[in-house]
Short mmCIF file of C-alpha atoms in Angstrom, two decimals:
data_model
loop_
_atom_site.label_atom_id
_atom_site.label_comp_id
_atom_site.label_asym_id
_atom_site.label_seq_id
_atom_site.Cartn_x
_atom_site.Cartn_y
_atom_site.Cartn_z
CA MET A 1 102.33 109.76 77.07
CA SER A 2 101.05 109.83 80.59
CA ASP A 3 103.11 110.50 83.72
CA PRO A 4 104.82 107.27 85.04
CA LEU A 5 103.73 107.94 88.76
CA LEU A 6 100.14 108.70 87.69
CA GLU A 7 100.15 105.41 85.52
CA GLU A 8 101.41 103.55 88.61
CA LEU A 9 98.56 105.00 90.77
CA LEU A 10 96.00 103.94 88.02
CA GLN A 11 97.42 100.44 88.18
CA ALA A 12 97.48 100.23 92.02
CA LEU A 13 93.88 101.37 92.37
CA ARG A 14 92.76 98.44 90.23
CA CYS A 15 93.57 96.19 93.13
CA LEU A 16 90.25 97.39 94.64
CA PRO A 17 87.33 95.09 93.80
CA GLY A 18 84.99 96.53 91.15
CA VAL A 19 87.55 99.07 90.04
CA GLY A 20 88.52 98.94 86.34
CA GLY A 21 90.42 101.43 84.23
CA ARG A 22 87.94 104.21 83.90
CA THR A 23 86.95 104.13 87.63
CA ALA A 24 90.57 104.11 88.61
CA GLN A 25 91.15 107.24 86.49
CA ARG A 26 88.22 109.09 88.01
CA MET A 27 89.43 108.19 91.51
CA ALA A 28 92.97 109.19 90.87
CA LEU A 29 91.94 112.59 89.28
CA HIS A 30 89.46 113.32 91.88
CA LEU A 31 92.05 112.76 94.70
CA LEU A 32 94.70 114.72 92.86
CA GLU A 33 92.30 117.71 91.85
CA ARG A 34 89.97 117.97 94.82
CA ASP A 35 91.05 115.92 97.82
CA ARG A 36 94.72 115.46 98.39
CA ARG A 37 94.33 115.51 102.19
CA GLY A 38 91.83 112.53 101.77
CA GLY A 39 94.33 110.76 99.62
CA GLU A 40 97.12 111.25 102.05
CA ARG A 41 94.93 110.04 104.93
CA LEU A 42 93.93 106.92 102.97
CA ALA A 43 97.50 106.15 102.02
CA ASP A 44 98.47 106.46 105.72
CA VAL A 45 95.55 104.31 107.26
CA LEU A 46 95.65 101.70 104.46
CA GLY A 47 99.35 101.30 105.04
CA ARG A 48 98.81 100.89 108.77
CA ALA A 49 95.79 98.56 108.27
CA VAL A 50 97.54 96.11 106.05
CA ARG A 51 100.47 96.03 108.35
CA ASP A 52 98.79 95.95 111.77
CA ILE A 53 95.42 94.15 111.24
CA ARG A 54 95.73 90.53 112.23
CA ARG A 55 93.51 87.77 113.53
CA CYS A 56 92.07 87.73 117.00
CA ASP A 57 93.81 85.13 119.06
CA ARG A 58 90.38 83.81 120.34
CA CYS A 59 87.85 84.19 117.47
CA ARG A 60 90.09 84.84 114.32
CA ASN A 61 88.30 87.86 113.39
CA PHE A 62 90.19 90.93 112.17
CA THR A 63 91.61 93.29 114.79
CA SER A 64 94.51 95.47 115.54
CA ALA A 65 94.95 94.19 119.07
CA ASP A 66 95.62 90.75 120.29
CA ILE A 67 92.07 90.15 121.17
CA CYS A 68 89.17 91.75 119.46
CA ASP A 69 86.56 94.05 120.93
CA ILE A 70 83.87 91.50 120.86
CA CYS A 71 85.92 88.69 122.63
CA ALA A 72 87.29 91.34 125.11
CA SER A 73 83.80 92.72 126.04
CA ASN A 74 82.47 91.41 129.33
CA ARG A 75 78.94 92.39 128.36
CA ARG A 76 78.52 89.59 125.96
CA SER A 77 77.53 85.95 126.91
CA ASP A 78 79.98 83.19 126.76
CA ARG A 79 77.21 80.59 126.31
CA VAL A 80 76.42 81.30 122.73
CA LEU A 81 79.05 81.14 119.86
CA CYS A 82 78.23 81.99 116.36
CA VAL A 83 80.38 80.45 113.66
CA VAL A 84 80.77 82.43 110.41
CA GLU A 85 83.04 82.17 107.24
CA ALA A 86 84.29 85.68 107.06
CA PRO A 87 84.65 89.03 108.95
CA GLY A 88 82.04 90.59 106.72
CA ASP A 89 79.40 88.07 108.04
CA VAL A 90 80.25 89.32 111.65
CA LEU A 91 79.47 92.91 110.64
CA ALA A 92 76.28 91.95 108.81
CA ILE A 93 74.96 89.98 111.85
CA GLU A 94 76.05 92.75 114.34
CA GLN A 95 74.14 95.22 112.13
CA ALA A 96 71.03 93.19 111.51
CA THR A 97 70.42 91.36 114.84
CA GLY A 98 70.67 92.01 118.37
CA PHE A 99 73.04 89.08 118.92
CA GLU A 100 74.86 89.31 122.29
CA GLY A 101 77.14 86.13 122.28
CA ARG A 102 80.60 85.50 120.90
CA TYR A 103 81.73 84.82 117.30
CA PHE A 104 84.21 82.32 115.66
CA VAL A 105 85.34 83.39 112.30
CA LEU A 106 86.63 80.51 110.09
CA LEU A 107 88.14 82.72 107.43
CA GLY A 108 87.43 80.22 104.70
CA ARG A 109 85.37 76.97 104.39
CA LEU A 110 86.40 73.19 104.05
CA SER A 111 87.39 72.40 100.51
CA PRO A 112 89.43 69.24 100.18
CA LEU A 113 89.93 69.81 96.49
CA ASP A 114 91.74 73.10 97.22
CA GLY A 115 93.68 71.43 100.10
CA ILE A 116 91.87 73.27 102.89
CA GLY A 117 91.43 71.06 105.66
CA PRO A 118 89.90 71.50 109.27
CA GLU A 119 93.09 72.94 110.74
CA ASP A 120 93.36 75.58 107.94
CA ILE A 121 90.07 77.18 109.08
CA GLY A 122 90.79 76.78 112.73
CA LEU A 123 88.37 73.94 113.46
CA ASP A 124 90.97 72.38 115.93
CA GLN A 125 90.89 75.80 117.88
CA LEU A 126 87.10 75.68 117.86
CA GLU A 127 86.99 72.20 119.22
CA ARG A 128 89.37 73.41 122.13
CA ARG A 129 86.80 76.18 122.88
CA PHE A 130 84.00 73.64 122.86
CA ALA A 131 86.02 71.43 125.29
CA GLY A 132 87.21 74.46 127.63
CA GLU A 133 84.50 77.02 127.71
CA PRO A 134 80.94 77.02 129.00
CA ILE A 135 79.47 77.09 125.48
CA GLU A 136 75.90 75.71 125.42
CA GLU A 137 74.79 76.63 121.86
CA VAL A 138 76.65 77.04 118.68
CA ILE A 139 74.93 78.84 115.87
CA VAL A 140 76.31 77.70 112.47
CA ALA A 141 75.97 80.58 110.11
CA THR A 142 78.26 79.40 107.26
CA ASN A 143 76.93 80.12 103.72
CA SER A 144 74.49 77.95 101.90
CA THR A 145 77.03 76.66 99.42
CA VAL A 146 78.37 73.03 99.10
CA GLU A 147 81.48 73.87 100.92
CA GLY A 148 79.61 75.92 103.59
CA GLU A 149 77.13 72.89 104.19
CA ALA A 150 80.22 70.53 104.56
CA THR A 151 81.83 72.80 106.86
CA ALA A 152 78.54 73.03 108.89
CA HIS A 153 78.32 69.30 108.89
CA TYR A 154 81.98 68.94 110.30
CA ILE A 155 81.10 71.52 113.02
CA ALA A 156 77.98 69.50 113.92
CA GLY A 157 80.14 66.58 114.62
CA LEU A 158 82.37 68.42 116.78
CA ALA A 159 79.50 70.03 118.74
CA SER A 160 77.72 66.70 119.31
CA ARG A 161 81.01 65.05 120.62
CA HIS A 162 81.27 68.02 123.17
CA GLY A 163 77.47 68.04 124.15
CA VAL A 164 77.04 71.46 122.57
CA ARG A 165 73.61 72.29 121.17
CA LEU A 166 73.68 73.18 117.50
CA THR A 167 71.43 75.52 115.63
CA ARG A 168 71.51 76.80 112.02
CA LEU A 169 69.87 79.95 110.52
CA ALA A 170 66.33 79.49 109.37
CA GLN A 171 66.15 78.98 105.49
CA GLY A 172 63.17 79.89 103.42
CA VAL A 173 61.70 82.82 101.32
CA PRO A 174 63.25 86.16 102.17
CA LEU A 175 61.00 88.74 103.92
CA GLY A 176 59.54 91.32 101.56
CA GLY A 177 60.52 89.10 98.66
CA GLU A 178 58.16 88.15 95.95
CA LEU A 179 57.46 84.51 95.27
CA GLU A 180 57.71 85.08 91.58
CA HIS A 181 61.33 86.30 91.94
CA THR A 182 62.50 83.67 94.40
CA ASP A 183 64.93 81.21 92.92
CA GLN A 184 63.49 77.73 92.55
CA THR A 185 65.65 75.86 95.08
CA THR A 186 64.68 78.34 97.84
CA LEU A 187 61.01 78.14 96.89
CA ALA A 188 61.10 74.35 96.85
CA HIS A 189 62.87 74.24 100.32
CA ALA A 190 60.50 76.57 101.92
CA PHE A 191 57.42 74.87 100.46
CA ALA A 192 58.61 71.41 101.70
CA SER A 193 59.52 73.06 105.10
CA ARG A 194 56.17 74.81 105.70
CA LEU A 195 55.21 75.50 109.23
CA PRO A 196 51.94 75.23 110.98
CA VAL A 197 50.35 78.44 111.98
CA SER A 198 49.17 78.87 115.49
CA GLU A 199 45.94 80.75 116.14
CA MET B 1 81.99 96.77 118.28
CA SER B 2 84.27 96.98 115.22
CA ASP B 3 88.03 97.41 115.30
CA PRO B 4 89.01 101.06 115.61
CA LEU B 5 91.70 100.76 112.85
CA LEU B 6 89.19 99.06 110.56
CA GLU B 7 86.59 101.61 111.20
CA GLU B 8 89.23 104.25 110.28
CA LEU B 9 90.00 102.45 107.13
CA LEU B 10 86.28 102.32 106.27
CA GLN B 11 86.10 106.08 106.78
CA ALA B 12 89.26 106.76 104.79
CA LEU B 13 88.04 104.83 101.70
CA ARG B 14 85.00 107.01 101.53
CA CYS B 15 87.06 109.85 100.14
CA LEU B 16 87.11 107.97 96.79
CA PRO B 17 84.35 109.22 94.60
CA GLY B 18 81.22 106.81 94.29
CA VAL B 19 82.31 104.86 97.38
CA GLY B 20 79.85 104.67 100.23
CA GLY B 21 79.56 102.63 103.44
CA ARG B 22 78.96 99.22 101.78
CA THR B 23 81.44 99.53 99.11
CA ALA B 24 84.09 100.67 101.53
CA GLN B 25 83.38 97.59 103.64
CA ARG B 26 83.78 95.27 100.53
CA MET B 27 87.04 97.07 99.63
CA ALA B 28 88.58 96.88 103.02
CA LEU B 29 87.75 93.19 103.65
CA HIS B 30 88.85 92.29 100.12
CA LEU B 31 92.25 93.93 100.59
CA LEU B 32 92.78 92.33 104.23
CA GLU B 33 91.46 88.90 103.18
CA ARG B 34 92.82 88.45 99.80
CA ASP B 35 95.28 91.09 98.62
CA ARG B 36 97.36 92.58 101.38
CA ARG B 37 100.28 93.15 98.93
CA GLY B 38 98.00 95.03 96.59
CA GLY B 39 96.86 97.19 99.63
CA GLU B 40 100.54 97.75 100.62
CA ARG B 41 101.34 98.78 97.11
CA LEU B 42 98.36 101.03 96.76
CA ALA B 43 99.15 102.87 100.22
CA ASP B 44 102.70 103.41 99.03
CA VAL B 45 101.89 104.68 95.54
CA LEU B 46 98.99 106.85 96.63
CA GLY B 47 101.15 108.49 99.29
CA ARG B 48 103.87 109.27 96.83
CA ALA B 49 101.25 110.54 94.19
CA VAL B 50 99.63 113.07 96.47
CA ARG B 51 103.00 114.25 97.57
CA ASP B 52 104.94 114.48 94.42
CA ILE B 53 102.32 114.91 91.57
CA ARG B 54 102.27 118.74 90.66
CA ARG B 55 101.41 120.91 87.80
CA CYS B 56 103.65 120.93 84.76
CA ASP B 57 105.50 124.40 84.60
CA ARG B 58 104.45 124.77 80.83
CA CYS B 59 101.02 123.34 80.44
CA ARG B 60 99.73 122.95 84.00
CA ASN B 61 98.96 119.25 83.53
CA PHE B 62 99.63 116.71 86.32
CA THR B 63 103.14 115.43 86.31
CA SER B 64 105.73 114.21 88.82
CA ALA B 65 108.57 116.05 86.89
CA ASP B 66 109.07 119.69 86.28
CA ILE B 67 107.85 119.47 82.72
CA CYS B 68 105.35 116.77 81.75
CA ASP B 69 105.96 114.04 79.11
CA ILE B 70 103.94 115.66 76.38
CA CYS B 71 105.58 119.15 76.80
CA ALA B 72 108.93 117.44 76.96
CA SER B 73 108.53 115.42 73.79
CA ASN B 74 110.25 116.71 70.63
CA ARG B 75 107.90 114.59 68.42
CA ARG B 76 104.84 116.93 68.91
CA SER B 77 104.01 119.88 67.04
CA ASP B 78 104.51 123.40 68.79
CA ARG B 79 102.08 124.94 66.18
CA VAL B 80 98.85 123.53 67.60
CA LEU B 81 97.79 124.07 71.22
CA CYS B 82 94.66 122.37 72.76
CA VAL B 83 93.19 123.96 75.78
CA VAL B 84 91.18 121.81 78.07
CA GLU B 85 89.54 122.17 81.49
CA ALA B 86 91.01 119.05 83.37
CA PRO B 87 93.66 116.43 83.22
CA GLY B 88 91.01 113.89 82.43
CA ASP B 89 90.27 115.79 79.13
CA VAL B 90 93.89 115.19 78.03
CA LEU B 91 93.64 111.53 78.73
CA ALA B 92 90.31 111.45 76.95
CA ILE B 93 91.62 113.31 73.77
CA GLU B 94 94.90 111.24 73.78
CA GLN B 95 93.03 108.02 73.80
CA ALA B 96 90.37 109.09 71.22
CA THR B 97 92.29 111.07 68.67
CA GLY B 98 95.65 111.02 66.95
CA PHE B 99 96.31 114.70 67.97
CA GLU B 100 100.11 115.49 67.83
CA GLY B 101 100.32 118.97 69.19
CA ARG B 102 100.51 120.24 72.75
CA TYR B 103 98.09 120.96 75.63
CA PHE B 104 97.19 123.65 78.00
CA VAL B 105 95.28 122.51 81.19
CA LEU B 106 93.18 125.19 82.84
CA LEU B 107 92.32 123.19 85.98
CA GLY B 108 89.16 125.02 86.37
CA ARG B 109 87.04 127.54 84.33
CA LEU B 110 86.18 131.08 84.68
CA SER B 111 83.59 131.62 87.39
CA PRO B 112 83.44 135.27 88.62
CA LEU B 113 80.67 134.23 91.27
CA ASP B 114 83.23 131.77 92.99
CA GLY B 115 85.93 134.26 92.62
CA ILE B 116 87.76 132.46 89.87
CA GLY B 117 89.46 134.89 87.56
CA PRO B 118 91.75 134.60 84.53
CA GLU B 119 95.01 134.28 86.58
CA ASP B 120 93.58 131.49 88.73
CA ILE B 121 93.36 129.21 85.65
CA GLY B 122 96.58 130.21 84.17
CA LEU B 123 95.26 132.41 81.39
CA ASP B 124 98.00 135.09 81.90
CA GLN B 125 100.40 132.11 81.37
CA LEU B 126 98.43 131.16 78.24
CA GLU B 127 98.61 134.60 76.93
CA ARG B 128 102.46 134.63 77.42
CA ARG B 129 102.61 131.36 75.38
CA PHE B 130 100.58 132.91 72.56
CA ALA B 131 103.11 135.95 72.57
CA GLY B 132 106.27 133.91 72.82
CA GLU B 133 105.72 130.59 70.94
CA PRO B 134 105.04 129.80 67.32
CA ILE B 135 101.47 128.72 67.99
CA GLU B 136 99.37 128.93 64.82
CA GLU B 137 96.13 127.21 65.99
CA VAL B 138 94.52 127.07 69.33
CA ILE B 139 91.86 124.42 69.84
CA VAL B 140 89.50 125.36 72.47
CA ALA B 141 88.09 122.15 74.16
CA THR B 142 86.50 123.56 77.25
CA ASN B 143 83.14 121.97 78.38
CA SER B 144 79.84 123.04 76.85
CA THR B 145 78.58 124.55 80.04
CA VAL B 146 78.01 128.24 80.85
CA GLU B 147 81.37 128.53 82.45
CA GLY B 148 83.10 126.50 79.82
CA GLU B 149 81.65 128.94 77.21
CA ALA B 150 82.68 132.06 79.03
CA THR B 151 86.19 130.74 79.32
CA ALA B 152 86.44 129.83 75.55
CA HIS B 153 85.17 133.30 74.97
CA TYR B 154 87.94 134.95 77.05
CA ILE B 155 90.45 132.78 75.28
CA ALA B 156 89.15 133.77 71.81
CA GLY B 157 89.89 137.34 72.84
CA LEU B 158 93.64 136.52 73.66
CA ALA B 159 93.97 134.42 70.45
CA SER B 160 92.64 137.25 68.23
CA ARG B 161 94.96 139.85 70.03
CA HIS B 162 97.85 137.64 69.20
CA GLY B 163 96.87 136.59 65.62
CA VAL B 164 96.32 132.98 66.72
CA ARG B 165 93.74 131.03 64.69
CA LEU B 166 90.94 129.68 67.07
CA THR B 167 88.99 126.46 66.52
CA ARG B 168 86.36 124.62 68.60
CA LEU B 169 85.30 120.96 68.76
CA ALA B 170 82.30 120.42 66.33
CA GLN B 171 79.00 120.24 68.16
CA GLY B 172 76.06 118.18 67.03
CA VAL B 173 74.38 114.76 67.45
CA PRO B 174 76.86 111.97 68.79
CA LEU B 175 78.06 109.33 66.40
CA GLY B 176 75.95 106.14 66.86
CA GLY B 177 73.44 108.06 68.97
CA GLU B 178 69.65 107.76 68.13
CA LEU B 179 67.81 111.07 67.40
CA GLU B 180 64.98 109.91 69.84
CA HIS B 181 67.40 109.76 72.75
CA THR B 182 69.36 113.06 71.84
CA ASP B 183 68.68 115.88 74.20
CA GLN B 184 66.68 118.75 72.75
CA THR B 185 69.29 121.40 72.88
CA THR B 186 71.82 119.35 70.98
CA LEU B 187 69.20 118.31 68.43
CA ALA B 188 68.11 121.91 67.95
CA HIS B 189 71.56 123.02 67.57
CA ALA B 190 72.52 120.22 65.17
CA PHE B 191 69.39 120.95 63.16
CA ALA B 192 70.18 124.65 62.81
CA SER B 193 73.78 123.98 62.00
CA ARG B 194 73.10 121.37 59.34
CA LEU B 195 75.82 120.98 56.69
CA PRO B 196 75.60 120.63 52.84
CA VAL B 197 76.42 117.14 51.71
CA SER B 198 78.89 117.14 48.88
CA GLU B 199 78.24 114.58 46.08
#
């Protein structure tokens, strides 16, 4: 007994992550009752974004141009390249660190069982960059999952073949975290990899 | 250092209730990485919804037609009219009860301080319905707030003038609720309004 267009909107909103029936209803009614201009703007921008945002030709990150802002910038160093799995990782690193090198975004990870091989995540393109650019260090920042580790291992092979120094993010107990609440694997790793304290 | 169109999308998503910076980022990346078709569909439906969804000529509920489905249905009774503040209340009552009468949606509540008078929430239109239709009972289901009560009081005046019987939702402790966690006002009201138990 609800309006068909309103029903369609409730369904369409559920494509958003974490949005179920009740949240979709709250969002739809909020936009219709209180913020039609916001809804109009969202519809317009979202339409343009899913149509125009593509992968950067150089680093595979999301961009609406041919080359993303980071690759196009001449203020960043060509000597350090950070390899991540997803565009969200670039945003996280940009917000948290003062990194001034370039990125390479795999948009996935090696997963032979799912039929995802090196070419599917641009590792051939990465190798060409190792060969043709003055890259001295590659920082592998893939996730600490089985597939992430396998991907890191593959990249290590490419890097050593082209004489590029490889580094990985430090692993251990999180800053500000309590030992009691740290998961066992992390704690065991941090314990085994303990470092000398200089005086 | 982020893409301008992506930035614009992150901003636009924040018009949704309960969506802050991090959620907007998660939503945008989810749509771009995994569900472009869902994003396209949402953009299209949302654009049509904010343009085409208007108020029903009879009950002021949201509809994309002139008259909403509930008003247009000939299976519902014209004798009982339920007055609510918002379209979400209609959905809630439809889902929870077996109500088979019609609705009238105020889309607001009386609030002289904010300059919201009877005409702004369609009470003149409601009075014309009392006068011209075979309404026998009006169920006032406005919220239990100061403005909601004031609105209910005003409607009670209209109803008595036109000889329409007025009822309100029962107030008391919620079913399945624990006394210990019931707010004081509700508990005091329920205690004072205690009912005899028939054997």
